[in-house]
Amino acid sequence: MNEFVLLVGRGKLVEEIDLYLNQQGVKTKTLDQVFSPNEVIAVFDLEIGLNQEKRQLLQQVETRVTQQTPIFTSVLHRTATEIASWLFYPERLVGFSPLLMPTMTCVEICFPIQSLRPNHKLLSFWKQIGKEVEIVGDQPGLVFARTLALLVNEASFALSEGVAKATDIDLAMQKGLNHPQGPLQWADQVGIHHLYAVLEGLQREYGEDRYRPAPLLRKMMYAQFIGVEAEQGFYSYGPQEMRRDSHCFADRPERRSKMLSDA
Amino acid sequence: MLITAGYQVKAFDNCKKSRISAREWLEERWWKLAEKGKKTLFEVESMQERLVLVDSLQDLSDCDLILEAVPEDLLMKRNLFHQLDSLMPADTVLATNTSSLSVTSISSRLKHPERVIGLHFFNPVWRLPLVEVVESAHTPLELIQQAMSWLQSMGKEPIHVLDTPGFIVNRVARPFHLEAYRIVGEGSADKNQVDRILRSAGFPMGPFELQDLIGIDINYSASHSVYEGFHYDPRFRPHPEQRALVESGKLGRKSGKGHYIYE
């Protein structure tokens, strides 16, 4: 049998996960390739879902795979329940968080409420590639992405308010709390768009102001300053020079001196 | 740290007992360093000579810098700074080690508020190099720069922050703790899972095990003071479970139980 995982989505994260799956000995194909429905062992849908494209892609996917094929979908922005509501066979849909998938020892999974009795057989794929499965509640971003998104959001507020400059905010969280990376550089690594999507999703699902994305993050989305992948996020990443130590476009030293002259 | 760096230090504490026990505690540490061969006998003896315990605030008047570390109580700090302001020559720098109070409120009613600066050290001071150098509404930039280069000369990693609630570390770390309470409170995951997932993502500790280490009461009062500082912005709203734990005496490792049980 020529079994493979069907990969849906675009961008750096898709390439990383493609590479990771191949390293685990799992073959991958995309929708534009030719295959028969029986060959698909699972679908990995990594579309964020900020627009209608995710829905259209998943409806297209359903015409190309069997009714039982598990569909693992990124729940960074929408809940598995909402995504399942678009499908003919919603009970085979499983939500997961794709951030840091290659490095994390576990994978966060959630079931939509449509699967009244969660089918744990759907998860055998993860055990096959050696991931511990953590089943958590169906909310945008699950645990890690939600936590990181909120850390980055707060750092963005502090940055735009001029409380400290970008490199100092990152230094503070690394040296003061031993975080593996500062929030701003971490955001550049995983992609601002993924974290922004989590915040907007949480804000919509909970209707709470605490999840409101910082205006600076919104602007970065307009400008497509999404991080390393775009060579511009909070920091600049030139092809030749890694300008990690240079200042960030959002640092505003002039504001500080103005505050002083006012005082 | 100051004594190790070669400075002459005068220490004052209202309570004579704690002054003496502080000295004993330090000397014990130094002798241990000497036993391990990290310090020579001569070095320890000269360190002992450099530490002088004094009986009144007046005795501090020949110091260049006075570093305050009394409990986090605005009234207590204000009173102390008021005394220091009148007792010390106008060019003595007065620094507060506050982690959550406003340096501007501590210094505003002084005759010389421009000599007050925030120097927020992190515990344990000899292991964590970070220092938040806080600019109040009165602090001139030259004093900030002076403090930064002085700290750097001792191998510290100072960052310049504006006087805003929680500065950087305590503010940006808020969601790490608060969101974890929310995730567990809404039934999306249990405490163990949240800790496991966040450790797997690269954090040195999960939020619950970390709170047990630092004290749930300490963490709660930090949450509360940042929340209050931002005039009850919902982003910083503490979680009811925090208060319940504190009131039931589950404070973490120090009380034998907190989020987890310690034998």
Short mmCIF file of N, CA, C and O in Angstrom, two decimals, chain B residues 27-74:
data_model
loop_
_atom_site.label_atom_id
_atom_site.label_comp_id
_atom_site.label_asym_id
_atom_site.label_seq_id
_atom_site.Cartn_x
_atom_site.Cartn_y
_atom_site.Cartn_z
N GLU B 27 27.70 35.49 56.48
CA GLU B 27 29.02 34.97 56.83
C GLU B 27 29.09 33.46 56.64
O GLU B 27 30.09 32.92 56.18
N GLU B 28 27.96 32.82 56.96
CA GLU B 28 27.93 31.38 56.75
C GLU B 28 28.13 31.06 55.28
O GLU B 28 28.87 30.15 54.92
N ARG B 29 27.44 31.80 54.41
CA ARG B 29 27.60 31.59 52.97
C ARG B 29 29.06 31.80 52.53
O ARG B 29 29.60 31.03 51.74
N TRP B 30 29.66 32.85 53.05
CA TRP B 30 31.05 33.16 52.64
C TRP B 30 32.00 32.05 53.07
O TRP B 30 32.87 31.64 52.32
N TRP B 31 31.80 31.59 54.31
CA TRP B 31 32.69 30.52 54.78
C TRP B 31 32.51 29.25 53.96
O TRP B 31 33.46 28.53 53.69
N LYS B 32 31.27 29.02 53.54
CA LYS B 32 31.04 27.85 52.69
C LYS B 32 31.79 27.99 51.37
O LYS B 32 32.37 27.04 50.85
N LEU B 33 31.77 29.22 50.83
CA LEU B 33 32.51 29.48 49.59
C LEU B 33 34.00 29.25 49.81
O LEU B 33 34.71 28.73 48.95
N ALA B 34 34.46 29.64 51.01
CA ALA B 34 35.88 29.45 51.33
C ALA B 34 36.21 27.97 51.42
O ALA B 34 37.24 27.53 50.93
N GLU B 35 35.30 27.20 52.04
CA GLU B 35 35.52 25.76 52.15
C GLU B 35 35.63 25.11 50.78
O GLU B 35 36.44 24.22 50.56
N LYS B 36 34.79 25.58 49.86
CA LYS B 36 34.82 25.02 48.51
C LYS B 36 36.01 25.54 47.71
O LYS B 36 36.19 25.19 46.55
N GLY B 37 36.77 26.45 48.33
CA GLY B 37 37.94 26.98 47.63
C GLY B 37 37.63 28.08 46.64
O GLY B 37 38.46 28.47 45.83
N LYS B 38 36.39 28.59 46.69
CA LYS B 38 36.02 29.66 45.75
C LYS B 38 36.45 31.03 46.27
O LYS B 38 36.46 32.00 45.53
N LYS B 39 36.70 31.11 47.56
CA LYS B 39 37.18 32.36 48.17
C LYS B 39 38.33 32.01 49.10
O LYS B 39 38.32 30.95 49.75
N THR B 40 39.30 32.92 49.19
CA THR B 40 40.40 32.67 50.14
C THR B 40 39.99 33.22 51.50
O THR B 40 39.05 34.01 51.60
N LEU B 41 40.69 32.77 52.53
CA LEU B 41 40.41 33.25 53.88
C LEU B 41 40.52 34.76 53.94
O LEU B 41 39.69 35.45 54.54
N PHE B 42 41.55 35.26 53.27
CA PHE B 42 41.76 36.70 53.27
C PHE B 42 40.57 37.42 52.65
O PHE B 42 40.09 38.43 53.17
N GLU B 43 40.05 36.87 51.56
CA GLU B 43 38.91 37.50 50.88
C GLU B 43 37.70 37.53 51.81
O GLU B 43 37.00 38.53 51.91
N VAL B 44 37.45 36.41 52.49
CA VAL B 44 36.30 36.35 53.38
C VAL B 44 36.46 37.36 54.52
O VAL B 44 35.53 38.08 54.87
N GLU B 45 37.68 37.43 55.04
CA GLU B 45 37.90 38.38 56.14
C GLU B 45 37.68 39.82 55.69
O GLU B 45 37.05 40.62 56.38
N SER B 46 38.13 40.13 54.48
CA SER B 46 37.94 41.52 54.04
C SER B 46 36.48 41.76 53.69
O SER B 46 35.97 42.88 53.84
N MET B 47 35.77 40.71 53.26
CA MET B 47 34.34 40.88 53.02
C MET B 47 33.63 41.18 54.34
O MET B 47 32.75 42.02 54.41
N GLN B 48 34.05 40.45 55.38
CA GLN B 48 33.45 40.69 56.70
C GLN B 48 33.67 42.12 57.15
O GLN B 48 32.81 42.75 57.72
N GLU B 49 34.88 42.62 56.84
CA GLU B 49 35.18 44.00 57.23
C GLU B 49 34.36 45.01 56.45
O GLU B 49 34.03 46.07 56.94
N ARG B 50 34.05 44.64 55.18
CA ARG B 50 33.31 45.60 54.35
C ARG B 50 31.84 45.71 54.73
O ARG B 50 31.17 46.64 54.33
N LEU B 51 31.34 44.73 55.48
CA LEU B 51 29.93 44.81 55.91
C LEU B 51 29.86 45.42 57.31
O LEU B 51 30.42 44.88 58.26
N VAL B 52 29.19 46.56 57.42
CA VAL B 52 29.05 47.22 58.71
C VAL B 52 27.57 47.33 59.04
O VAL B 52 26.78 47.81 58.22
N LEU B 53 27.20 46.85 60.22
CA LEU B 53 25.81 47.01 60.64
C LEU B 53 25.69 48.32 61.40
O LEU B 53 26.53 48.62 62.24
N VAL B 54 24.67 49.09 61.07
CA VAL B 54 24.52 50.37 61.78
C VAL B 54 23.20 50.39 62.55
O VAL B 54 22.28 49.63 62.26
N ASP B 55 23.13 51.30 63.55
CA ASP B 55 21.99 51.31 64.45
C ASP B 55 20.94 52.36 64.10
O ASP B 55 19.87 52.39 64.68
N SER B 56 21.27 53.25 63.18
CA SER B 56 20.26 54.27 62.85
C SER B 56 20.44 54.71 61.41
O SER B 56 21.50 54.52 60.80
N LEU B 57 19.39 55.29 60.87
CA LEU B 57 19.43 55.76 59.48
C LEU B 57 20.50 56.85 59.31
O LEU B 57 21.14 56.95 58.26
N GLN B 58 20.69 57.67 60.37
CA GLN B 58 21.69 58.76 60.28
C GLN B 58 23.07 58.23 59.91
O GLN B 58 23.81 58.89 59.20
N ASP B 59 23.37 57.01 60.42
CA ASP B 59 24.69 56.45 60.18
C ASP B 59 24.95 56.16 58.70
O ASP B 59 26.05 55.84 58.31
N LEU B 60 23.90 56.24 57.88
CA LEU B 60 24.06 55.94 56.46
C LEU B 60 24.44 57.18 55.65
O LEU B 60 24.63 57.10 54.45
N SER B 61 24.54 58.34 56.33
CA SER B 61 24.61 59.59 55.57
C SER B 61 25.89 59.76 54.74
O SER B 61 25.95 60.62 53.89
N ASP B 62 26.91 58.90 54.95
CA ASP B 62 28.09 59.03 54.10
C ASP B 62 28.06 58.07 52.91
O ASP B 62 29.04 57.95 52.18
N CYS B 63 26.93 57.38 52.71
CA CYS B 63 26.84 56.45 51.57
C CYS B 63 26.56 57.21 50.26
O CYS B 63 25.98 58.29 50.27
N ASP B 64 27.00 56.61 49.13
CA ASP B 64 26.70 57.20 47.82
C ASP B 64 25.33 56.76 47.33
O ASP B 64 24.65 57.47 46.60
N LEU B 65 24.98 55.53 47.72
CA LEU B 65 23.71 54.96 47.25
C LEU B 65 23.04 54.26 48.42
O LEU B 65 23.68 53.53 49.17
N ILE B 66 21.74 54.49 48.56
CA ILE B 66 20.98 53.77 49.58
C ILE B 66 19.96 52.90 48.88
O ILE B 66 19.19 53.38 48.03
N LEU B 67 20.01 51.62 49.18
CA LEU B 67 19.13 50.66 48.52
C LEU B 67 18.10 50.17 49.53
O LEU B 67 18.43 49.54 50.52
N GLU B 68 16.84 50.47 49.25
CA GLU B 68 15.77 50.12 50.18
C GLU B 68 15.14 48.79 49.77
O GLU B 68 14.89 48.56 48.59
N ALA B 69 14.88 47.93 50.74
CA ALA B 69 14.19 46.67 50.46
C ALA B 69 13.25 46.31 51.60
O ALA B 69 13.24 45.20 52.10
N VAL B 70 12.43 47.27 52.05
CA VAL B 70 11.45 46.99 53.10
C VAL B 70 10.23 46.33 52.43
O VAL B 70 10.13 46.30 51.21
N PRO B 71 9.27 45.78 53.22
CA PRO B 71 8.11 45.12 52.59
C PRO B 71 7.35 46.02 51.62
O PRO B 71 7.42 47.25 51.70
N GLU B 72 6.61 45.37 50.71
CA GLU B 72 5.89 46.08 49.66
C GLU B 72 4.65 46.79 50.21
O GLU B 72 3.52 46.35 49.96
N ASP B 73 4.89 47.87 50.91
CA ASP B 73 3.80 48.61 51.51
C ASP B 73 4.07 50.08 51.20
O ASP B 73 5.08 50.64 51.64
N LEU B 74 3.19 50.69 50.43
CA LEU B 74 3.44 52.03 49.93
C LEU B 74 3.68 53.03 51.05
O LEU B 74 4.60 53.84 51.00
#
